[in-house]
């Protein structure tokens, strides 16, 4: 029997709880003692963890957020913070750590791994910007939330013959905006990976109007050079003739707290089980994510600091279909 810990870190994502449940139940079923850390790395440094049993994770598979709690822990970026985290694990005889989270969380995980800790990461972020995961836990549910909003906004846009600039999350990445834009039938998509020319966006809106469309939906990534409000300001300052009157809707954190859909529950469960199996087989220093439909493992060294490229076919598809 071994002892290991699980924590959730960074922005909460729908499906994190399903992963925690899978880790705890698999670990206990295999004869291990599993510790749940409260409040991410902050809790690890403070020694805020306790052993969990199967009943402690009952009824959470369908709940958004994370029952363990989460933080963005600045202390873990420091030598002192990393040493304190490792000391807590060693003092309590805990030999392995599973970290469910996105880029910042896996960077912390990598730092602990370089100090000799046996760590396994589980890819979880609504931003879907992690190398090593075609689709991270939380992304599809967050997209469903964004799509429901876009569909509703299109109804209002068409009723009033208006345009909407809809801003979605994603931090520095356009993955969420690109998929929300394609699946939401947007007339234009604005993402950080492509240079934004507000004149070109105005041209796309005007062209939609001239083609006789009843509405124009522009999906804007929050990390783009001009976010939704920035574009609106530009259009107003430059008295652009767009045809449509424009409104701005920023979805923000609404996208994060959704009830996880079947896909997120399933991948979270598969990744949680696999994380335990990796620790058992002494395979560590890796991130587990869904790749080509299977559980894939990527060295944390490759994940951290890298930028996940956008899928070129999706970019081409977006510009073809927005007409
Ligand atoms: O990483 C998830 C995310 O929701 C990003 O899309 C967003 O930029 C960021 O977190 C917001 O962080 P916070 O909840 O700390 O404001």
GROMACS .gro file of C-alpha atoms and ligand atoms in nm:
model
  339
    1UNK     CA    1   0.000   0.000   0.000
    2UNK     CA    2   0.123   0.347  -0.080
    3UNK     CA    3   0.007   0.694   0.009
    4UNK     CA    4  -0.051   0.965  -0.247
    5UNK     CA    5  -0.235   1.297  -0.267
    6UNK     CA    6  -0.464   1.462  -0.518
    7UNK     CA    7  -0.531   1.833  -0.564
    8UNK     CA    8  -0.712   2.063  -0.804
    9UNK     CA    9  -0.544   2.388  -0.901
   10UNK     CA   10  -0.601   2.704  -1.107
   11UNK     CA   11  -0.937   2.788  -1.264
   12UNK     CA   12  -1.210   2.540  -1.178
   13UNK     CA   13  -1.332   2.334  -1.471
   14UNK     CA   14  -1.643   2.116  -1.505
   15UNK     CA   15  -1.532   1.756  -1.464
   16UNK     CA   16  -1.263   1.816  -1.201
   17UNK     CA   17  -1.484   1.645  -0.943
   18UNK     CA   18  -1.529   1.340  -1.164
   19UNK     CA   19  -1.150   1.313  -1.185
   20UNK     CA   20  -1.112   1.345  -0.806
   21UNK     CA   21  -1.375   1.076  -0.757
   22UNK     CA   22  -1.199   0.842  -1.000
   23UNK     CA   23  -0.861   0.896  -0.832
   24UNK     CA   24  -0.996   0.834  -0.482
   25UNK     CA   25  -1.205   0.530  -0.567
   26UNK     CA   26  -0.938   0.369  -0.787
   27UNK     CA   27  -0.669   0.436  -0.529
   28UNK     CA   28  -0.868   0.289  -0.241
   29UNK     CA   29  -0.983  -0.010  -0.450
   30UNK     CA   30  -0.616  -0.082  -0.528
   31UNK     CA   31  -0.527  -0.072  -0.160
   32UNK     CA   32  -0.371   0.275  -0.134
   33UNK     CA   33  -0.438   0.563   0.101
   34UNK     CA   34  -0.548   0.872  -0.091
   35UNK     CA   35  -0.522   1.221   0.056
   36UNK     CA   36  -0.738   1.506  -0.073
   37UNK     CA   37  -0.565   1.846  -0.054
   38UNK     CA   38  -0.790   2.145   0.010
   39UNK     CA   39  -0.725   2.467  -0.181
   40UNK     CA   40  -0.467   2.348  -0.433
   41UNK     CA   41  -0.096   2.408  -0.374
   42UNK     CA   42  -0.180   2.658  -0.097
   43UNK     CA   43  -0.333   2.372   0.100
   44UNK     CA   44  -0.039   2.145   0.022
   45UNK     CA   45   0.208   2.398   0.160
   46UNK     CA   46  -0.008   2.448   0.469
   47UNK     CA   47  -0.055   2.074   0.524
   48UNK     CA   48  -0.430   2.107   0.472
   49UNK     CA   49  -0.512   1.754   0.358
   50UNK     CA   50  -0.681   1.443   0.487
   51UNK     CA   51  -0.741   1.084   0.381
   52UNK     CA   52  -1.049   1.036   0.163
   53UNK     CA   53  -1.263   0.727   0.121
   54UNK     CA   54  -1.510   0.627  -0.149
   55UNK     CA   55  -1.805   0.777   0.043
   56UNK     CA   56  -1.630   1.115   0.066
   57UNK     CA   57  -1.654   1.151  -0.310
   58UNK     CA   58  -2.012   1.027  -0.343
   59UNK     CA   59  -2.253   1.237  -0.550
   60UNK     CA   60  -1.989   1.467  -0.697
   61UNK     CA   61  -1.955   1.328  -1.049
   62UNK     CA   62  -2.227   1.560  -1.177
   63UNK     CA   63  -2.118   1.872  -0.991
   64UNK     CA   64  -1.929   2.157  -1.154
   65UNK     CA   65  -1.637   2.328  -0.978
   66UNK     CA   66  -1.415   2.135  -0.740
   67UNK     CA   67  -1.510   2.003  -0.397
   68UNK     CA   68  -1.142   2.018  -0.300
   69UNK     CA   69  -1.127   2.391  -0.371
   70UNK     CA   70  -0.866   2.563  -0.582
   71UNK     CA   71  -0.624   2.856  -0.574
   72UNK     CA   72  -0.370   3.025  -0.796
   73UNK     CA   73  -0.080   2.980  -0.556
   74UNK     CA   74   0.197   3.238  -0.599
   75UNK     CA   75   0.398   3.082  -0.315
   76UNK     CA   76   0.461   2.767  -0.516
   77UNK     CA   77   0.657   2.976  -0.768
   78UNK     CA   78   0.923   3.032  -0.502
   79UNK     CA   79   1.196   2.795  -0.381
   80UNK     CA   80   1.065   2.828  -0.027
   81UNK     CA   81   0.710   2.736  -0.136
   82UNK     CA   82   0.827   2.431  -0.330
   83UNK     CA   83   1.046   2.314  -0.044
   84UNK     CA   84   0.756   2.357   0.201
   85UNK     CA   85   0.523   2.154  -0.024
   86UNK     CA   86   0.774   1.872  -0.050
   87UNK     CA   87   0.843   1.880   0.323
   88UNK     CA   88   0.471   1.840   0.395
   89UNK     CA   89   0.452   1.538   0.168
   90UNK     CA   90   0.764   1.374   0.317
   91UNK     CA   91   0.663   1.441   0.680
   92UNK     CA   92   0.330   1.274   0.616
   93UNK     CA   93   0.481   0.982   0.425
   94UNK     CA   94   0.299   1.075   0.105
   95UNK     CA   95   0.496   0.950  -0.193
   96UNK     CA   96   0.306   1.077  -0.495
   97UNK     CA   97   0.095   1.369  -0.613
   98UNK     CA   98  -0.178   1.397  -0.877
   99UNK     CA   99  -0.245   1.753  -0.996
  100UNK     CA  100  -0.566   1.823  -1.186
  101UNK     CA  101  -0.535   2.159  -1.362
  102UNK     CA  102  -0.416   2.371  -1.652
  103UNK     CA  103  -0.091   2.531  -1.763
  104UNK     CA  104   0.005   2.721  -1.447
  105UNK     CA  105  -0.079   2.420  -1.232
  106UNK     CA  106   0.128   2.185  -1.445
  107UNK     CA  107   0.420   2.430  -1.431
  108UNK     CA  108   0.404   2.399  -1.050
  109UNK     CA  109   0.382   2.023  -1.085
  110UNK     CA  110   0.690   2.021  -1.308
  111UNK     CA  111   0.883   2.228  -1.052
  112UNK     CA  112   0.800   1.970  -0.782
  113UNK     CA  113   0.892   1.688  -1.017
  114UNK     CA  114   1.235   1.844  -1.075
  115UNK     CA  115   1.285   1.839  -0.701
  116UNK     CA  116   1.235   1.463  -0.701
  117UNK     CA  117   0.864   1.430  -0.623
  118UNK     CA  118   0.665   1.162  -0.808
  119UNK     CA  119   0.395   1.365  -0.981
  120UNK     CA  120   0.131   1.300  -1.246
  121UNK     CA  121  -0.070   1.580  -1.408
  122UNK     CA  122  -0.425   1.553  -1.537
  123UNK     CA  123  -0.515   1.799  -1.814
  124UNK     CA  124  -0.801   2.019  -1.700
  125UNK     CA  125  -0.875   2.369  -1.824
  126UNK     CA  126  -1.164   2.529  -2.004
  127UNK     CA  127  -0.905   2.715  -2.215
  128UNK     CA  128  -0.806   2.386  -2.384
  129UNK     CA  129  -0.457   2.523  -2.437
  130UNK     CA  130  -0.248   2.240  -2.289
  131UNK     CA  131   0.006   2.062  -2.502
  132UNK     CA  132  -0.056   1.689  -2.457
  133UNK     CA  133  -0.436   1.711  -2.457
  134UNK     CA  134  -0.650   1.737  -2.770
  135UNK     CA  135  -0.931   1.822  -2.537
  136UNK     CA  136  -0.883   1.902  -2.169
  137UNK     CA  137  -1.136   1.836  -1.892
  138UNK     CA  138  -1.391   2.120  -1.882
  139UNK     CA  139  -1.348   2.256  -2.233
  140UNK     CA  140  -1.651   2.094  -2.395
  141UNK     CA  141  -1.889   2.187  -2.113
  142UNK     CA  142  -1.760   2.547  -2.118
  143UNK     CA  143  -1.815   2.549  -2.494
  144UNK     CA  144  -2.171   2.425  -2.450
  145UNK     CA  145  -2.235   2.715  -2.212
  146UNK     CA  146  -2.088   2.962  -2.462
  147UNK     CA  147  -2.293   2.811  -2.743
  148UNK     CA  148  -2.617   2.837  -2.552
  149UNK     CA  149  -2.542   3.206  -2.495
  150UNK     CA  150  -2.449   3.262  -2.861
  151UNK     CA  151  -2.765   3.088  -2.983
  152UNK     CA  152  -2.976   3.309  -2.758
  153UNK     CA  153  -2.795   3.623  -2.864
  154UNK     CA  154  -2.853   3.536  -3.229
  155UNK     CA  155  -3.228   3.523  -3.163
  156UNK     CA  156  -3.219   3.876  -3.021
  157UNK     CA  157  -2.977   3.995  -3.288
  158UNK     CA  158  -3.207   3.869  -3.565
  159UNK     CA  159  -3.516   4.015  -3.399
  160UNK     CA  160  -3.358   4.363  -3.391
  161UNK     CA  161  -3.130   4.329  -3.693
  162UNK     CA  162  -2.829   4.388  -3.471
  163UNK     CA  163  -2.476   4.265  -3.432
  164UNK     CA  164  -2.324   4.120  -3.115
  165UNK     CA  165  -1.961   4.111  -3.010
  166UNK     CA  166  -1.953   3.806  -2.780
  167UNK     CA  167  -1.640   3.773  -2.569
  168UNK     CA  168  -1.539   3.429  -2.449
  169UNK     CA  169  -1.264   3.326  -2.207
  170UNK     CA  170  -0.942   3.148  -2.302
  171UNK     CA  171  -0.673   3.366  -2.145
  172UNK     CA  172  -0.400   3.405  -2.416
  173UNK     CA  173  -0.541   3.134  -2.636
  174UNK     CA  174  -0.805   3.133  -2.911
  175UNK     CA  175  -0.900   2.764  -2.891
  176UNK     CA  176  -1.228   2.830  -2.710
  177UNK     CA  177  -1.323   3.123  -2.934
  178UNK     CA  178  -1.240   2.935  -3.253
  179UNK     CA  179  -1.460   2.637  -3.167
  180UNK     CA  180  -1.738   2.853  -3.019
  181UNK     CA  181  -1.729   3.066  -3.332
  182UNK     CA  182  -1.748   2.775  -3.575
  183UNK     CA  183  -2.010   2.580  -3.378
  184UNK     CA  184  -2.203   2.900  -3.306
  185UNK     CA  185  -2.215   2.997  -3.676
  186UNK     CA  186  -2.036   3.328  -3.618
  187UNK     CA  187  -1.991   3.581  -3.895
  188UNK     CA  188  -1.640   3.660  -3.766
  189UNK     CA  189  -1.398   3.519  -3.510
  190UNK     CA  190  -1.126   3.726  -3.341
  191UNK     CA  191  -0.843   3.537  -3.171
  192UNK     CA  192  -0.501   3.626  -3.030
  193UNK     CA  193  -0.316   3.391  -3.267
  194UNK     CA  194  -0.412   3.598  -3.572
  195UNK     CA  195  -0.336   3.967  -3.611
  196UNK     CA  196  -0.656   4.162  -3.547
  197UNK     CA  197  -0.732   4.441  -3.787
  198UNK     CA  198  -1.046   4.613  -3.661
  199UNK     CA  199  -1.100   4.749  -4.012
  200UNK     CA  200  -1.114   4.393  -4.142
  201UNK     CA  201  -1.361   4.293  -3.871
  202UNK     CA  202  -1.574   4.596  -3.960
  203UNK     CA  203  -1.558   4.481  -4.323
  204UNK     CA  204  -1.682   4.134  -4.224
  205UNK     CA  205  -1.975   4.281  -4.030
  206UNK     CA  206  -2.062   4.519  -4.313
  207UNK     CA  207  -2.039   4.235  -4.569
  208UNK     CA  208  -2.281   4.024  -4.363
  209UNK     CA  209  -2.524   4.317  -4.362
  210UNK     CA  210  -2.489   4.368  -4.735
  211UNK     CA  211  -2.547   3.999  -4.801
  212UNK     CA  212  -2.885   4.048  -4.638
  213UNK     CA  213  -2.816   3.869  -4.310
  214UNK     CA  214  -3.052   3.950  -4.025
  215UNK     CA  215  -2.771   3.949  -3.768
  216UNK     CA  216  -2.396   3.941  -3.721
  217UNK     CA  217  -2.227   3.748  -3.441
  218UNK     CA  218  -1.859   3.813  -3.379
  219UNK     CA  219  -1.695   3.578  -3.129
  220UNK     CA  220  -1.397   3.749  -2.967
  221UNK     CA  221  -1.134   3.579  -2.749
  222UNK     CA  222  -1.062   3.772  -2.429
  223UNK     CA  223  -0.689   3.758  -2.506
  224UNK     CA  224  -0.714   3.911  -2.853
  225UNK     CA  225  -0.536   4.244  -2.912
  226UNK     CA  226  -0.878   4.409  -2.932
  227UNK     CA  227  -1.126   4.242  -2.697
  228UNK     CA  228  -1.500   4.289  -2.749
  229UNK     CA  229  -1.519   4.627  -2.575
  230UNK     CA  230  -1.197   4.736  -2.746
  231UNK     CA  231  -1.348   4.662  -3.085
  232UNK     CA  232  -1.671   4.843  -2.997
  233UNK     CA  233  -1.469   5.148  -2.885
  234UNK     CA  234  -1.267   5.141  -3.206
  235UNK     CA  235  -1.580   5.125  -3.422
  236UNK     CA  236  -1.735   5.415  -3.230
  237UNK     CA  237  -1.422   5.629  -3.246
  238UNK     CA  238  -1.384   5.570  -3.617
  239UNK     CA  239  -1.756   5.612  -3.690
  240UNK     CA  240  -1.757   5.286  -3.883
  241UNK     CA  241  -2.060   5.224  -4.104
  242UNK     CA  242  -2.134   4.864  -4.014
  243UNK     CA  243  -2.499   4.838  -4.114
  244UNK     CA  244  -2.580   4.667  -3.786
  245UNK     CA  245  -2.609   4.842  -3.452
  246UNK     CA  246  -2.371   4.659  -3.218
  247UNK     CA  247  -2.396   4.535  -2.860
  248UNK     CA  248  -2.124   4.375  -2.644
  249UNK     CA  249  -2.175   4.067  -2.426
  250UNK     CA  250  -1.888   3.936  -2.215
  251UNK     CA  251  -1.952   3.580  -2.098
  252UNK     CA  252  -1.668   3.567  -1.844
  253UNK     CA  253  -1.685   3.324  -1.554
  254UNK     CA  254  -2.032   3.206  -1.652
  255UNK     CA  255  -1.848   2.960  -1.877
  256UNK     CA  256  -1.661   2.791  -1.592
  257UNK     CA  257  -1.922   2.671  -1.345
  258UNK     CA  258  -2.139   2.452  -1.567
  259UNK     CA  259  -2.264   2.103  -1.488
  260UNK     CA  260  -2.018   1.869  -1.660
  261UNK     CA  261  -2.157   1.700  -1.970
  262UNK     CA  262  -2.110   1.332  -2.052
  263UNK     CA  263  -1.785   1.390  -2.241
  264UNK     CA  264  -1.618   1.573  -1.954
  265UNK     CA  265  -1.738   1.318  -1.698
  266UNK     CA  266  -1.602   1.035  -1.911
  267UNK     CA  267  -1.260   1.181  -1.991
  268UNK     CA  268  -1.216   1.295  -1.631
  269UNK     CA  269  -1.295   0.945  -1.509
  270UNK     CA  270  -1.060   0.781  -1.758
  271UNK     CA  271  -0.777   1.022  -1.678
  272UNK     CA  272  -0.829   0.988  -1.301
  273UNK     CA  273  -0.804   0.608  -1.320
  274UNK     CA  274  -0.499   0.632  -1.547
  275UNK     CA  275  -0.328   0.877  -1.310
  276UNK     CA  276  -0.340   0.624  -1.026
  277UNK     CA  277  -0.214   0.349  -1.256
  278UNK     CA  278   0.077   0.568  -1.364
  279UNK     CA  279   0.185   0.627  -1.004
  280UNK     CA  280   0.157   0.253  -0.936
  281UNK     CA  281   0.382   0.178  -1.234
  282UNK     CA  282   0.627   0.449  -1.127
  283UNK     CA  283   0.556   0.648  -1.445
  284UNK     CA  284   0.574   1.009  -1.333
  285UNK     CA  285   0.678   1.357  -1.443
  286UNK     CA  286   0.404   1.339  -1.707
  287UNK     CA  287   0.076   1.501  -1.803
  288UNK     CA  288  -0.214   1.275  -1.894
  289UNK     CA  289  -0.458   1.402  -2.156
  290UNK     CA  290  -0.687   1.267  -2.423
  291UNK     CA  291  -0.496   1.232  -2.751
  292UNK     CA  292  -0.654   1.077  -3.060
  293UNK     CA  293  -0.936   0.949  -2.840
  294UNK     CA  294  -0.707   0.765  -2.598
  295UNK     CA  295  -0.535   0.847  -2.271
  296UNK     CA  296  -0.196   0.985  -2.374
  297UNK     CA  297   0.107   1.072  -2.166
  298UNK     CA  298   0.340   1.366  -2.237
  299UNK     CA  299   0.651   1.462  -2.041
  300UNK     CA  300   0.580   1.771  -1.829
  301UNK     CA  301   0.906   1.916  -1.963
  302UNK     CA  302   0.742   1.921  -2.307
  303UNK     CA  303   0.413   2.063  -2.180
  304UNK     CA  304   0.541   2.349  -1.967
  305UNK     CA  305   0.620   2.669  -2.151
  306UNK     CA  306   0.503   2.533  -2.486
  307UNK     CA  307   0.221   2.680  -2.690
  308UNK     CA  308  -0.044   2.446  -2.827
  309UNK     CA  309  -0.097   2.533  -3.193
  310UNK     CA  310  -0.442   2.596  -3.332
  311UNK     CA  311  -0.567   2.338  -3.579
  312UNK     CA  312  -0.510   2.488  -3.924
  313UNK     CA  313  -0.805   2.303  -4.084
  314UNK     CA  314  -1.036   2.462  -3.826
  315UNK     CA  315  -0.902   2.808  -3.910
  316UNK     CA  316  -0.963   2.746  -4.281
  317UNK     CA  317  -1.309   2.609  -4.210
  318UNK     CA  318  -1.399   2.914  -4.003
  319UNK     CA  319  -1.311   3.160  -4.278
  320UNK     CA  320  -1.493   2.951  -4.540
  321UNK     CA  321  -1.816   2.912  -4.344
  322UNK     CA  322  -1.855   3.260  -4.197
  323UNK     CA  323  -1.969   3.385  -4.536
  324LIG     O1  324  -0.781   2.948  -1.713
  324LIG     C1  325  -0.919   2.955  -1.702
  324LIG     C2  326  -0.964   3.098  -1.702
  324LIG     O2  327  -1.105   3.099  -1.688
  324LIG     C3  328  -0.921   3.182  -1.822
  324LIG     O3  329  -1.003   3.159  -1.934
  324LIG     C4  330  -0.935   3.320  -1.767
  324LIG     O4  331  -0.854   3.412  -1.836
  324LIG     C5  332  -0.888   3.302  -1.625
  324LIG     O5  333  -0.909   3.167  -1.592
  324LIG     C6  334  -0.958   3.388  -1.524
  324LIG     O6  335  -0.897   3.367  -1.401
  324LIG     P1  336  -0.960   3.408  -1.262
  324LIG     O7  337  -1.078   3.318  -1.236
  324LIG     O8  338  -0.850   3.385  -1.166
  324LIG     O9  339  -1.003   3.550  -1.276
   0.00000   0.00000   0.00000
